[in-house]
Short mmCIF file of N, CA and C in Angstrom, two decimals:
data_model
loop_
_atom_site.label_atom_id
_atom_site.label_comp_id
_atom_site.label_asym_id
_atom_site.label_seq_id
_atom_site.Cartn_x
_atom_site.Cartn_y
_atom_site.Cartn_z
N UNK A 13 102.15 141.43 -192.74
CA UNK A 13 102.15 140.06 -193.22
C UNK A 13 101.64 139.14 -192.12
N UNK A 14 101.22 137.80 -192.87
CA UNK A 14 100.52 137.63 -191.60
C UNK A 14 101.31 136.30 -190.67
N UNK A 15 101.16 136.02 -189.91
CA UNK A 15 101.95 134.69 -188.78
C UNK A 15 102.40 133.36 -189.49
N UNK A 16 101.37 133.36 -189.93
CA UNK A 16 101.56 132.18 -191.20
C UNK A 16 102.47 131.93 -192.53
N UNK A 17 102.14 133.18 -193.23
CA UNK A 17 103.10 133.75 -194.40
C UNK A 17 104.60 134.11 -193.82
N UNK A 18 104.63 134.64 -192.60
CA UNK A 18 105.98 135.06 -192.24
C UNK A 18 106.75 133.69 -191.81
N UNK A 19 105.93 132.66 -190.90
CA UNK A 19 106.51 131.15 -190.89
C UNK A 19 106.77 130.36 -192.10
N UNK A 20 106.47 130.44 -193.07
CA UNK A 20 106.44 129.90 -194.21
C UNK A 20 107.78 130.52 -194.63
N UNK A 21 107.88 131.49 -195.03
CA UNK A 21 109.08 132.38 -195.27
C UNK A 21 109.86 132.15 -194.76
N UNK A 22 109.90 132.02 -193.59
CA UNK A 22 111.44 131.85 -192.28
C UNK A 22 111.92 130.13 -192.38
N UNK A 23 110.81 129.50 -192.72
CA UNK A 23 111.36 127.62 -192.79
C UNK A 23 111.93 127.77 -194.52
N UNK A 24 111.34 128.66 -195.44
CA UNK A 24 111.38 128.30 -196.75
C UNK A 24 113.18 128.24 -197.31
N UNK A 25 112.79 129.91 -196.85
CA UNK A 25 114.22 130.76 -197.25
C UNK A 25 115.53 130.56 -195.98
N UNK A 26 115.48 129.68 -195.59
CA UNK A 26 116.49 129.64 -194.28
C UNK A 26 117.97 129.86 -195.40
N UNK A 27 118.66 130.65 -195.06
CA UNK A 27 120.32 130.61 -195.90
C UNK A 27 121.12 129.36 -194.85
N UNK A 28 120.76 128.81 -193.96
CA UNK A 28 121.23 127.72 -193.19
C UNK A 28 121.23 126.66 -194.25
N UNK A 29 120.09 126.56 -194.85
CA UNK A 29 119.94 125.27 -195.52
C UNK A 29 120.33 125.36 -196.67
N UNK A 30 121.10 126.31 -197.21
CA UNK A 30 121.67 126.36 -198.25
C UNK A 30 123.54 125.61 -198.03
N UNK A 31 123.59 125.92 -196.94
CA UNK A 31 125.02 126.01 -196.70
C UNK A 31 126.30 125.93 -197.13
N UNK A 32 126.48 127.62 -197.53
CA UNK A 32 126.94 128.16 -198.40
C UNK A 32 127.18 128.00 -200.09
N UNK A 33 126.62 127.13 -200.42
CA UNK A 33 126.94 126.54 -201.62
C UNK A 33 126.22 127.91 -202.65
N UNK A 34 124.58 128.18 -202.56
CA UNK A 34 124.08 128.79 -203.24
C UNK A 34 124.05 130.28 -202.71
N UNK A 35 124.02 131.50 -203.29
CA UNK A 35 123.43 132.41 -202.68
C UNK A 35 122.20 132.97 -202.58
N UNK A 36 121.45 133.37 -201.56
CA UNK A 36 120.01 133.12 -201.26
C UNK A 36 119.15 134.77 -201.86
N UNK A 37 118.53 134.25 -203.16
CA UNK A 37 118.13 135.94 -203.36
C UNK A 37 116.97 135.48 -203.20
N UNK A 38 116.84 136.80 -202.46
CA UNK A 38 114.58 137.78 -202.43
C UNK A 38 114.51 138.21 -203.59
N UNK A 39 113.20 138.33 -203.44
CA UNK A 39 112.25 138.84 -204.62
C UNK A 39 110.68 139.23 -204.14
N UNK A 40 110.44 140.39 -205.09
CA UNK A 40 109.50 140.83 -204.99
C UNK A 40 108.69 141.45 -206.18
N UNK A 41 107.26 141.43 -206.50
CA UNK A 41 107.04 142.20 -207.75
C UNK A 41 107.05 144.22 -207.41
N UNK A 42 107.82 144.95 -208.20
CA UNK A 42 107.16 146.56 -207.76
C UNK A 42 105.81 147.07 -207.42
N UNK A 43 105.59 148.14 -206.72
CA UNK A 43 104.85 148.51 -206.13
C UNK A 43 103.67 148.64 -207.70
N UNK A 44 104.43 149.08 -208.52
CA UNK A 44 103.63 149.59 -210.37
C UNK A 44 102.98 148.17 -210.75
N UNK A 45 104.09 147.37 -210.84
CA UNK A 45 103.80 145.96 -211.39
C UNK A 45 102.22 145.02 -210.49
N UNK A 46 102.95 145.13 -209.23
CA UNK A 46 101.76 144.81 -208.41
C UNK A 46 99.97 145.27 -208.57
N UNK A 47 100.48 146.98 -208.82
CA UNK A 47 98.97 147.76 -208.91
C UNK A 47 98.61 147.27 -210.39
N UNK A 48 99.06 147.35 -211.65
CA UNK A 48 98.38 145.88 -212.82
C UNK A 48 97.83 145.17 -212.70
N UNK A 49 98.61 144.58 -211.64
CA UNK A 49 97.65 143.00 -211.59
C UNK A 49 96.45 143.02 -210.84
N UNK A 50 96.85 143.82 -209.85
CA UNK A 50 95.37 144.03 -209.21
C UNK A 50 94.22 144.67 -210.09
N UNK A 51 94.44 145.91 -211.01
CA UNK A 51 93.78 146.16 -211.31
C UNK A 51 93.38 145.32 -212.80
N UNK A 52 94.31 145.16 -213.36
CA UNK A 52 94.30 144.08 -214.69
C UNK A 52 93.10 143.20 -214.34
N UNK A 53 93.34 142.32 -213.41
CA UNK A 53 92.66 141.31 -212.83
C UNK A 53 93.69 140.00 -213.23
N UNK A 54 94.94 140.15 -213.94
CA UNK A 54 95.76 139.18 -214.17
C UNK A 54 96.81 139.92 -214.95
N UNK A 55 97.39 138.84 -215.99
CA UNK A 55 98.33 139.73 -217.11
C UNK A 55 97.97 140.68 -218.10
N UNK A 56 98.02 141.21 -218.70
CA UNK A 56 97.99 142.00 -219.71
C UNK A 56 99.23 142.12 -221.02
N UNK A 57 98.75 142.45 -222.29
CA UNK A 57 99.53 142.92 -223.27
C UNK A 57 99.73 144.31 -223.51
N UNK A 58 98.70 144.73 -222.65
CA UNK A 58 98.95 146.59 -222.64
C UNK A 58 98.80 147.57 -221.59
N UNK A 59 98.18 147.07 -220.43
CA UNK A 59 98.06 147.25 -219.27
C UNK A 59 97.17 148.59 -219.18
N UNK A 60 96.36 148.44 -219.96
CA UNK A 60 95.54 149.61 -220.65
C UNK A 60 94.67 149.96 -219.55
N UNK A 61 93.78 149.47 -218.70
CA UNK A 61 92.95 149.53 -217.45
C UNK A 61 94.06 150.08 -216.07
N UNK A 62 95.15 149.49 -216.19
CA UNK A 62 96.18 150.46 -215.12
C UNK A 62 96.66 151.26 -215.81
N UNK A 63 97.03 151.69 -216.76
CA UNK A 63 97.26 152.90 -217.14
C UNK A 63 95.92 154.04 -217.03
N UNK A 64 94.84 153.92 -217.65
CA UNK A 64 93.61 154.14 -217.47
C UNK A 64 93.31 154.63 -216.08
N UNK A 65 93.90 153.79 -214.90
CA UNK A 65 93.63 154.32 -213.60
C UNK A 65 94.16 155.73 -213.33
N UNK A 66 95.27 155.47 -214.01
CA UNK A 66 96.35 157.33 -213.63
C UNK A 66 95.61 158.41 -213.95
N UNK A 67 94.73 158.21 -215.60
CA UNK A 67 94.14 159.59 -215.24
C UNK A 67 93.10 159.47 -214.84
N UNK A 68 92.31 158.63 -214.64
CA UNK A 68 91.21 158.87 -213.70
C UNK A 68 90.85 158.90 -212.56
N UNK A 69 92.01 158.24 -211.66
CA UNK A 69 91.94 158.08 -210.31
C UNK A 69 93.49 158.27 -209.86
N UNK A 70 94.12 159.35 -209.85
CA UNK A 70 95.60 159.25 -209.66
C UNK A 70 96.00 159.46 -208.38
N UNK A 71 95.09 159.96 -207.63
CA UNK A 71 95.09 160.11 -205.87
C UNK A 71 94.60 158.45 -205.16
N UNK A 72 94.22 158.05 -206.05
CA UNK A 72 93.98 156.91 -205.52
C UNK A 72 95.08 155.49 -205.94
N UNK A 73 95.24 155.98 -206.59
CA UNK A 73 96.31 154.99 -207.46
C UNK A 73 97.27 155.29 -206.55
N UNK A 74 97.91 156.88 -206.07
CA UNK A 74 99.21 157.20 -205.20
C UNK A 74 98.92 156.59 -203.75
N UNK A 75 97.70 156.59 -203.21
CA UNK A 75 97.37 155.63 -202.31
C UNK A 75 97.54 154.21 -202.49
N UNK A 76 97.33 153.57 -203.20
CA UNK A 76 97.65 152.18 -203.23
C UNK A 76 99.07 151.91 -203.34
N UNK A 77 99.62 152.50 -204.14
CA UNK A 77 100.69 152.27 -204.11
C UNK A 77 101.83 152.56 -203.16
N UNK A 78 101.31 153.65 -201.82
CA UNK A 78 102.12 153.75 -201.06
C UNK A 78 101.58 151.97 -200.24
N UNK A 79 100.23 151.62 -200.08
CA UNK A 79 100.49 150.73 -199.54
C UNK A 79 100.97 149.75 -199.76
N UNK A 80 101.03 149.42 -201.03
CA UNK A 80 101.44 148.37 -201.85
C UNK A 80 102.97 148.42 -201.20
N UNK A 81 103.57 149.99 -201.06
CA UNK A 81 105.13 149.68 -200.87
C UNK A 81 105.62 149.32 -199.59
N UNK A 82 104.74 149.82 -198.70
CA UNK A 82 104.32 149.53 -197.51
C UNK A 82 104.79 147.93 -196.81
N UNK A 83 103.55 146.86 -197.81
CA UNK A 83 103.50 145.68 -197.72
C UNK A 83 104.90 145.21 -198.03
N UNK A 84 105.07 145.72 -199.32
CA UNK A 84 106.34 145.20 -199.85
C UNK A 84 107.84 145.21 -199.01
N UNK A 85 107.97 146.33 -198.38
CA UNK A 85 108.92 146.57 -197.12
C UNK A 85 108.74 145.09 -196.53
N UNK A 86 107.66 145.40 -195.84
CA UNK A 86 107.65 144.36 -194.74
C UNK A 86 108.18 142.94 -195.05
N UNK A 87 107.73 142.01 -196.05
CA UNK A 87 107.64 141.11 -196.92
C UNK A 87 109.39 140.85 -197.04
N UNK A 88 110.19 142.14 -197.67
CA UNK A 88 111.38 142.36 -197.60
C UNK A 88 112.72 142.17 -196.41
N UNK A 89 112.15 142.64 -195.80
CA UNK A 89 112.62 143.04 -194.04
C UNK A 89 112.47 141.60 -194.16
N UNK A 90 111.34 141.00 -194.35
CA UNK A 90 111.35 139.28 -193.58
C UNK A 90 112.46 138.60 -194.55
N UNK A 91 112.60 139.08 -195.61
CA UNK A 91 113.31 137.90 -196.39
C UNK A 91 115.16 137.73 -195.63
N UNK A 92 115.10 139.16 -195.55
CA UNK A 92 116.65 139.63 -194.80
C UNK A 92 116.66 139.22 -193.84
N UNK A 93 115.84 138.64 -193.23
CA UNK A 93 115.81 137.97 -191.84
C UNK A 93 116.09 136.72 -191.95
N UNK A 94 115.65 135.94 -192.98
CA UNK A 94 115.57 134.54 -193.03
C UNK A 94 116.95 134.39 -194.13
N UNK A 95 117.84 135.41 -194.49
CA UNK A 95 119.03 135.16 -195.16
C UNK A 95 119.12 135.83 -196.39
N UNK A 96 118.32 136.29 -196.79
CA UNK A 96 118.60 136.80 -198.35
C UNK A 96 119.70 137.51 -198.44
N UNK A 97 120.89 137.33 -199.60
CA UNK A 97 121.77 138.05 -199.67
C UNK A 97 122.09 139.44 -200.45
N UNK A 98 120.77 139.03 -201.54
CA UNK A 98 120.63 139.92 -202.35
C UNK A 98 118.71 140.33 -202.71
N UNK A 99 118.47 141.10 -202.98
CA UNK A 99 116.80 141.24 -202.69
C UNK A 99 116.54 142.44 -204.87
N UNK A 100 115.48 141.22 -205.53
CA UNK A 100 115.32 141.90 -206.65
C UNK A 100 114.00 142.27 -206.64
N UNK A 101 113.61 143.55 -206.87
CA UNK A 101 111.94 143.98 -207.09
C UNK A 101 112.18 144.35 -208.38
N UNK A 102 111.21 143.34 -208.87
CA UNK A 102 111.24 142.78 -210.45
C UNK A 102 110.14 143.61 -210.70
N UNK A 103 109.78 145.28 -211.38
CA UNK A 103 108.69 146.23 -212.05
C UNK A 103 108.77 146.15 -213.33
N UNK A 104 108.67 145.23 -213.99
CA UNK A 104 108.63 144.83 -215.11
C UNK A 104 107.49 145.58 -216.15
N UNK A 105 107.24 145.52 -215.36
CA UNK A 105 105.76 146.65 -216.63
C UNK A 105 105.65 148.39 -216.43
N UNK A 106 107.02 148.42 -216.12
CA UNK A 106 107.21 150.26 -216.14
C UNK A 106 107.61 150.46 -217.70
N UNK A 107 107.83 149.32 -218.44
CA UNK A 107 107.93 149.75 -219.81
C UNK A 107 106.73 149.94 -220.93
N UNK A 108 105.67 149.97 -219.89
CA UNK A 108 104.57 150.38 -220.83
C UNK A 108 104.39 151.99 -220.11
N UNK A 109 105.22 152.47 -219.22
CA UNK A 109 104.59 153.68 -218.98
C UNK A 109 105.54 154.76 -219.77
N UNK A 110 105.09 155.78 -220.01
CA UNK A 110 106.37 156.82 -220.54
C UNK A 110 107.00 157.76 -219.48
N UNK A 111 107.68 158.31 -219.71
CA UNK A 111 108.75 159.40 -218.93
C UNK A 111 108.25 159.67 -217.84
N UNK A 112 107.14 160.39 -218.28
CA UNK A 112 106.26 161.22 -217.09
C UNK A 112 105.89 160.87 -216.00
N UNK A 113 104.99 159.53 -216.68
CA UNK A 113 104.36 158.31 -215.50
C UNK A 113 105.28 157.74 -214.80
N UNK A 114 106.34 157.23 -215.53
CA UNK A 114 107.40 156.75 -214.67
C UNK A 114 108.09 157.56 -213.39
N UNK A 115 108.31 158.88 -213.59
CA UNK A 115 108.49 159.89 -212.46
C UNK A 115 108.03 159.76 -211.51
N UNK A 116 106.25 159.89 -211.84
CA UNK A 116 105.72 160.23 -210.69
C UNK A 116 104.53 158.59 -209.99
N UNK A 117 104.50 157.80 -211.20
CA UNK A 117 104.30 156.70 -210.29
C UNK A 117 104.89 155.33 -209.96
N UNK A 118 106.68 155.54 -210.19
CA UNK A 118 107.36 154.58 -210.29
C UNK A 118 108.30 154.69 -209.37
N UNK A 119 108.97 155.83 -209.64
CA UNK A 119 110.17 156.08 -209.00
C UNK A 119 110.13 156.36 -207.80
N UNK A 120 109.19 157.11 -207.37
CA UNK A 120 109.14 157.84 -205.83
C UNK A 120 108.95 156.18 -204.72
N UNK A 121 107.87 155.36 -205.37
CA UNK A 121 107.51 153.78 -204.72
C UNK A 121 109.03 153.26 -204.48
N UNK A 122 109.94 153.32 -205.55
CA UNK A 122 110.97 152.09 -205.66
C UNK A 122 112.12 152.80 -204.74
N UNK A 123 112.02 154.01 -204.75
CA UNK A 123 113.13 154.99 -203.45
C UNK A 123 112.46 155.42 -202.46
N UNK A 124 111.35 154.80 -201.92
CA UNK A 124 111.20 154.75 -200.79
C UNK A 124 111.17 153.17 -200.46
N UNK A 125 111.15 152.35 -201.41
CA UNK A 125 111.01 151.02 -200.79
C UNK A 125 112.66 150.46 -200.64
N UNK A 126 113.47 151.05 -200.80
CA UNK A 126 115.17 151.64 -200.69
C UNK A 126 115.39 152.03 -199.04
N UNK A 127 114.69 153.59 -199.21
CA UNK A 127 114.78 154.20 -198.01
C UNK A 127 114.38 153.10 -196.70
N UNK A 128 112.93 152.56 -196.64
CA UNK A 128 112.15 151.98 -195.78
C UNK A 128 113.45 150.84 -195.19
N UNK A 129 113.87 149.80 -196.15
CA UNK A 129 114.38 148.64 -195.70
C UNK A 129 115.73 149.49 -194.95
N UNK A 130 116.31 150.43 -195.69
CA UNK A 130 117.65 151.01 -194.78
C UNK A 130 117.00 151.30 -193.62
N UNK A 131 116.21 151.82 -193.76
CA UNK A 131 115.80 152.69 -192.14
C UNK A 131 115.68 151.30 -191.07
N UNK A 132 115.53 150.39 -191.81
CA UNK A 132 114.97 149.27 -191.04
C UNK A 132 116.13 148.36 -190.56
#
């Protein structure tokens, strides 16, 4: 993230300036949700072009999305820094994928982006 975005973040989200009244939640979109939009080029009603990516490019898709989770860590880590008490990664469009897809390009992103912030 970059110097700028992380200052922005640290004056935005201060839990100081809440004082105590509210509790301060993060947020983030999923690593799945994220790769849509990129590839969508915006919203979608069917997400037919990211779905589309899995079988045609699914080594590449597992690449993005590790970085995607990557970013997302980091992004995270900062929010816990600046107070968040509670942190939601909102993957809202895993309900267009079925069983399968969900296994293997949902779940492994969202338990390591689990693992990453503990380790951290």
């Amino acid at each position: 993230l970059s110097p700028v975005c992380l200052g922005s973040l640290r004056r935005a989200a201060s839990r100081r300036k809440l004082e105590g009244k509210v509790p301060l939640i993060g947020f983030t979109g999923g690593p799945w949700t994220l790769l849509g939009y990129m590839v969508e080029g915006g919203g979608s009603k069917t997400w037919s072009k990211a779905k589309r990516w899995i079988w045609m490019y699914p080594d590449a898709v597992h690449k993005l999305l590790g970085i995607i989770t990557r970013v997302n860590v980091d992004y995270i880590v900062e929010q816990i820094r600046a107070g968040a008490q509670l942190i939601e990664v909102m993957d809202t469009n895993v309900s267009f994928l079925g069983p399968t897809e969900f296994r293997e390009f949902v779940l492994p992103y969202l338990g390591q982006t689990c693992k990453s912030i503990h380790a951290r």
